[in-house]
CSV table of C-alpha atoms in Angstrom, one decimal:
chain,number,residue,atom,x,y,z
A,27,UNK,CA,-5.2,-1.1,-7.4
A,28,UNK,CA,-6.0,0.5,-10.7
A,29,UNK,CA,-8.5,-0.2,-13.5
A,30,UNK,CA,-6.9,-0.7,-17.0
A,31,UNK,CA,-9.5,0.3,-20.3
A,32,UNK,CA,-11.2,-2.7,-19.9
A,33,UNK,CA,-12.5,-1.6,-16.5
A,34,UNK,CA,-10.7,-4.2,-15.0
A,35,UNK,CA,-7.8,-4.4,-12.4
A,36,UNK,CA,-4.3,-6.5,-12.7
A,37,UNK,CA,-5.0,-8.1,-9.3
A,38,UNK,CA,-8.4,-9.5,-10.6
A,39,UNK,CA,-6.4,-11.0,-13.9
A,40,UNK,CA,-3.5,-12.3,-12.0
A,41,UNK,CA,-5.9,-14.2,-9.3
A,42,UNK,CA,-8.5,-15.1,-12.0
A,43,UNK,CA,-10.9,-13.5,-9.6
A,44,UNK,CA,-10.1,-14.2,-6.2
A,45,UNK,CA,-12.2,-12.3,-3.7
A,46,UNK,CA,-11.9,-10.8,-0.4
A,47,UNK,CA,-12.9,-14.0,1.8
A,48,UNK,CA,-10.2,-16.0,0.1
A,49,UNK,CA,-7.6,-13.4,0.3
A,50,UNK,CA,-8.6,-13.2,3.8
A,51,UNK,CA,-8.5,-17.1,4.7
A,52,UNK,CA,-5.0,-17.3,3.5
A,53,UNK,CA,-4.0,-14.9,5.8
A,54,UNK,CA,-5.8,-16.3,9.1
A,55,UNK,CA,-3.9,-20.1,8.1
A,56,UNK,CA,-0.4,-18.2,8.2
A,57,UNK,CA,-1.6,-16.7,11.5
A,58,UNK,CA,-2.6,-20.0,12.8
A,59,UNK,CA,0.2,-21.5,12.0
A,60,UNK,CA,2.5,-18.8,14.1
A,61,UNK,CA,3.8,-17.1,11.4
A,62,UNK,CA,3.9,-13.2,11.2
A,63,UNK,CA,1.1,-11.8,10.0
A,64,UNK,CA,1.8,-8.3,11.4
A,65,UNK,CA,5.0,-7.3,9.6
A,66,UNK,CA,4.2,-4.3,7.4
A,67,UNK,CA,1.9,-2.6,10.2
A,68,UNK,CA,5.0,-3.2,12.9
A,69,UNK,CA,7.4,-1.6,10.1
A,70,UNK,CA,4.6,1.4,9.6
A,71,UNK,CA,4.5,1.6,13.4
A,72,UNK,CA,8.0,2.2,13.9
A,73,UNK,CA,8.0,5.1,11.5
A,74,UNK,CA,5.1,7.4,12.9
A,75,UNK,CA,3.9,7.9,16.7
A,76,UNK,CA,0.5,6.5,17.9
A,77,UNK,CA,-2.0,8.9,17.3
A,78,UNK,CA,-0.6,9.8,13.6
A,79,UNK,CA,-3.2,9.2,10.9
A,80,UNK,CA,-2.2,6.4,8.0
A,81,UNK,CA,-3.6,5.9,4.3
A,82,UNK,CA,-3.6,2.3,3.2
A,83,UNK,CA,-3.8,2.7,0.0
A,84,UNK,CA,-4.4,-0.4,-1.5
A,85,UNK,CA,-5.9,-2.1,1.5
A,86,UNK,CA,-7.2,-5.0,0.3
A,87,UNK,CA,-9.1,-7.1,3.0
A,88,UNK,CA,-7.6,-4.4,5.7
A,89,UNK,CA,-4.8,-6.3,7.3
A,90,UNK,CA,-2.5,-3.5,8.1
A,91,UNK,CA,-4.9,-0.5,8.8
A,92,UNK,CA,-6.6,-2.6,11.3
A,93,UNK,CA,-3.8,-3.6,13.0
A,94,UNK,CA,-2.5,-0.1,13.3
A,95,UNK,CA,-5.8,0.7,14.7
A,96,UNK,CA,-5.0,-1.3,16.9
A,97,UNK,CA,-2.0,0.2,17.8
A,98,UNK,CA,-3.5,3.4,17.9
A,99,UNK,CA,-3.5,5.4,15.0
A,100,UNK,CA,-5.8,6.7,12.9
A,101,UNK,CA,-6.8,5.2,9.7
A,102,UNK,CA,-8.3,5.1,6.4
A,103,UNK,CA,-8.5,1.9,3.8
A,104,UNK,CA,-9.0,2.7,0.5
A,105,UNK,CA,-9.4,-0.5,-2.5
A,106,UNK,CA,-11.4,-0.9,-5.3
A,107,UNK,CA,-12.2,-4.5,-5.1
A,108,UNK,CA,-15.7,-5.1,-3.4
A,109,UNK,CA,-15.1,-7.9,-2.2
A,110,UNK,CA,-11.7,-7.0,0.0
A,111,UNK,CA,-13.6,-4.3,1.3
A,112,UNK,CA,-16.6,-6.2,2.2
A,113,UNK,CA,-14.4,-8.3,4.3
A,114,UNK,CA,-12.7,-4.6,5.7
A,115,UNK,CA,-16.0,-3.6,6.7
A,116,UNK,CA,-17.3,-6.5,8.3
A,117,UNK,CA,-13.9,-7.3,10.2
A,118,UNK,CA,-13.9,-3.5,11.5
A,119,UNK,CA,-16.7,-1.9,11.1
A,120,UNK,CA,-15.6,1.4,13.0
A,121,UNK,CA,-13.1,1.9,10.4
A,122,UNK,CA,-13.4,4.1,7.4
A,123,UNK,CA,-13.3,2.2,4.1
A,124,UNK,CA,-13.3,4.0,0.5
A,125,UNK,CA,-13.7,2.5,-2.4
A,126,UNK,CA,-11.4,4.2,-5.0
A,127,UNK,CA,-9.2,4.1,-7.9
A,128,UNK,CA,-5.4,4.9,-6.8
A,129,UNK,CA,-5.3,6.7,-10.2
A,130,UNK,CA,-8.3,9.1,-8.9
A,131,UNK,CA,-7.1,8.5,-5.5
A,132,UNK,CA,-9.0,11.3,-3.3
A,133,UNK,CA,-9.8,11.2,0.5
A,134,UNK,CA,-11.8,13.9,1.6
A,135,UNK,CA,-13.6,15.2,4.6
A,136,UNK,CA,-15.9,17.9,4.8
A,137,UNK,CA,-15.2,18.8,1.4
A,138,UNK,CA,-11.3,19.3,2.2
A,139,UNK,CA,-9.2,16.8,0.8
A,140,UNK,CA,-7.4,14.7,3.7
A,141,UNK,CA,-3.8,14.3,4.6
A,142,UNK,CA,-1.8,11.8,6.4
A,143,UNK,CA,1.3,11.2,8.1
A,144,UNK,CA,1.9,8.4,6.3
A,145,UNK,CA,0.4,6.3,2.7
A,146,UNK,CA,1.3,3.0,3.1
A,147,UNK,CA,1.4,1.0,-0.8
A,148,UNK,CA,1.3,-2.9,1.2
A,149,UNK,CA,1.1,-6.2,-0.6
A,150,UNK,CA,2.5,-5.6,-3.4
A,151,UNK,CA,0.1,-3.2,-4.5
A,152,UNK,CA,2.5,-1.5,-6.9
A,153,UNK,CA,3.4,-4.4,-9.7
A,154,UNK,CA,-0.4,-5.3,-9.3
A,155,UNK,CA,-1.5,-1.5,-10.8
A,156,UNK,CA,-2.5,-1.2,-14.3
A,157,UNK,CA,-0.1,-0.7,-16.9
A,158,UNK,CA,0.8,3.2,-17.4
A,159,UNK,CA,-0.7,4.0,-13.7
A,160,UNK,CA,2.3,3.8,-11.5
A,161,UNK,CA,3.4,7.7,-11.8
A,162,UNK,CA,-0.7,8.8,-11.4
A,163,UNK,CA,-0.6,6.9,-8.6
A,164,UNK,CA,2.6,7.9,-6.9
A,165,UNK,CA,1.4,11.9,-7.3
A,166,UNK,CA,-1.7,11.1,-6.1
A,167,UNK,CA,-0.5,9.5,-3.2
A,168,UNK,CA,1.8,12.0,-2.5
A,169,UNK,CA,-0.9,15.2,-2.7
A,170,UNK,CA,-2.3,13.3,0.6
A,171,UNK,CA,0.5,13.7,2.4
A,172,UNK,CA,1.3,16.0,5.0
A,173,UNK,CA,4.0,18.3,5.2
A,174,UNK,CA,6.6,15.8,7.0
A,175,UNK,CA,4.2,13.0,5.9
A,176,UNK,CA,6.3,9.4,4.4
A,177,UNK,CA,5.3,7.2,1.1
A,178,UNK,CA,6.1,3.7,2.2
A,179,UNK,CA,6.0,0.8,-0.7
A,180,UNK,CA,6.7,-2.6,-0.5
A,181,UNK,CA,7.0,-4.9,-2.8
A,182,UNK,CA,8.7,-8.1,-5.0
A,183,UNK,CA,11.3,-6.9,-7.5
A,184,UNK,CA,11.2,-10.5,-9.1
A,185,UNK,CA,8.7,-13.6,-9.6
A,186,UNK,CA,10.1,-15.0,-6.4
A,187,UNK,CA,8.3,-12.2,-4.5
A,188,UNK,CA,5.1,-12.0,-7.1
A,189,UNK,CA,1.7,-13.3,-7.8
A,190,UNK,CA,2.3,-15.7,-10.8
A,191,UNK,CA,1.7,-13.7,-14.1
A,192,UNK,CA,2.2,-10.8,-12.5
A,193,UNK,CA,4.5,-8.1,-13.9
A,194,UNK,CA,7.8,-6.9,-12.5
A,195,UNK,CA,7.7,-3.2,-11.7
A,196,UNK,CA,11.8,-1.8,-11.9
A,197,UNK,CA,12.8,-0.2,-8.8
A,198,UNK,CA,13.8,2.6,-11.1
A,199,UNK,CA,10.5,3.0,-12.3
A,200,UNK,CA,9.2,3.4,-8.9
A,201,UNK,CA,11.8,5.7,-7.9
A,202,UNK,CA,11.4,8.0,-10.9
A,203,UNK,CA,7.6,8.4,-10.3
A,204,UNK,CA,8.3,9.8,-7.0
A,205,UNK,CA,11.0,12.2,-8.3
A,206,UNK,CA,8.4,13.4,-10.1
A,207,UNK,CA,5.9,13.6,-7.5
A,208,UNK,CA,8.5,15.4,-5.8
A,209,UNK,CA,10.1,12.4,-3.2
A,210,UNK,CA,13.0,11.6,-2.5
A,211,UNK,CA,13.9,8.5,-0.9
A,212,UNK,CA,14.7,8.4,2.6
A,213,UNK,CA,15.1,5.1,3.4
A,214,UNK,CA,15.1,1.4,2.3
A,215,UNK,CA,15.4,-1.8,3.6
A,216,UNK,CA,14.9,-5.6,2.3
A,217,UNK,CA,12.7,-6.8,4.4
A,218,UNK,CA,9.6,-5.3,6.7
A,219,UNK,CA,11.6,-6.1,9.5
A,220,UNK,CA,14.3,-3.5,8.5
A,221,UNK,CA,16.5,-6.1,6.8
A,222,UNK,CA,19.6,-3.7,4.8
A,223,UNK,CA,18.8,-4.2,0.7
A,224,UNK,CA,21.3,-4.9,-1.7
A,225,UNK,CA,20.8,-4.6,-5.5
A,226,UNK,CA,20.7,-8.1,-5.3
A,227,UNK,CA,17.9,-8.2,-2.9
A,228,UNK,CA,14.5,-9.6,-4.6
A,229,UNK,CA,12.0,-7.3,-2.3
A,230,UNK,CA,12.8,-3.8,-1.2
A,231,UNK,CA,10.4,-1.5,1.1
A,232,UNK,CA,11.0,2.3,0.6
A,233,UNK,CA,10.4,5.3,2.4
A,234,UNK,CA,10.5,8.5,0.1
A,235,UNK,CA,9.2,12.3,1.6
A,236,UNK,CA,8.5,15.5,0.2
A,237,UNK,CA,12.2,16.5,-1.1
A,238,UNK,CA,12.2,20.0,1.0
A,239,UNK,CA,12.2,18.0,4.7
């Protein structure tokens, strides 16, 4: 997420504060009641080998990253909401967990800033960043990419698919800000589970890359 001038993020607004252990809960009912839980880490999974490192950017109470830990690869959460993080550290505690702005968004390690096969942008974590923040975030998310590294976003094109109150982000808009973070879009689909998108579709998850690949 990003903060606006107030110092405060969209997510907190839309939820009217709702922290990491209640994110969390919601979550663990859907997994008890059988559904899917694992959808966005099985999509992430399918792109990159085990063993490839992967950004969650965005992570929230960290879901995905922990299952793809889990899988075997290599990964880093980054949020700025204490709270989700708290719950990140505490679930997986051998994980590394930032707290950053996506705006200001920069992983390092040993003083060298860190790059990834793969950023993941889960949960709708796009519409939910500050207004004016979307093409910040998309270059910033791109500079931690490796050379053959892929910028996957998911998210609801429509209220259906959002938070209530929150804001629809155009596909468009999305698309341009990776143009100029110098993407192009490699792939999209309707669904986590690889579904084909139509305009029509209410929820798309892209794959962009650097343009030269």
């Amino acid at each position: 997420m990003a903060q606006d001038q107030s110092g405060e993020t969209r997510w907190a607004r839309v939820t009217g504060g709702s922290g990491g252990r209640e994110y969390a809960a919601r979550f663990a009912a859907l997994a008890a009641q059988g559904r899917d839980v694992h959808g966005e880490a099985a999509f992430c999974a399918s792109l990159v080998p085990p063993g490839s490192s992967v950004l969650d950017a965005g992570c929230g109470t960290g879901r995905v990253a922990i299952r793809l830990a889990e899988l075997g690869y290599v990964c880093v959460g980054v949020d700025l909401d204490d709270s989700m993080l708290a719950v990140a550290r505490e679930t997986a505690p051998g994980l590394t967990w930032r707290r950053q702005d996506l705006v200001t968004l920069d992983v390092t390690r040993d003083g060298a800033r860190e790059r990834f096969d793969l950023v993941v942008l889960a949960g709708n974590v796009v519409p939910l960043l500050a207004e004016g923040a979307l093409e910040q975030t998309v270059l910033r998310c791109a500079a931690h990419l490796s050379a053959d590294g892929l910028l996957v976003a998911g998210f609801g094109l429509g209220p259906e698919h959002l938070p209530p109150g929150c804001p629809v982000t155009p596909l468009t808009d999305y698309d341009a800000a990776c143009v100029t973070a110098g993407l192009a879009l490699s792939e999209r689909f309707a669904t986590w589970d690889g579904q084909v998108f139509t305009d029509a579709d209410g929820y798309a998850v892209s794959v962009h890359r650097h343009r030269s690949m």
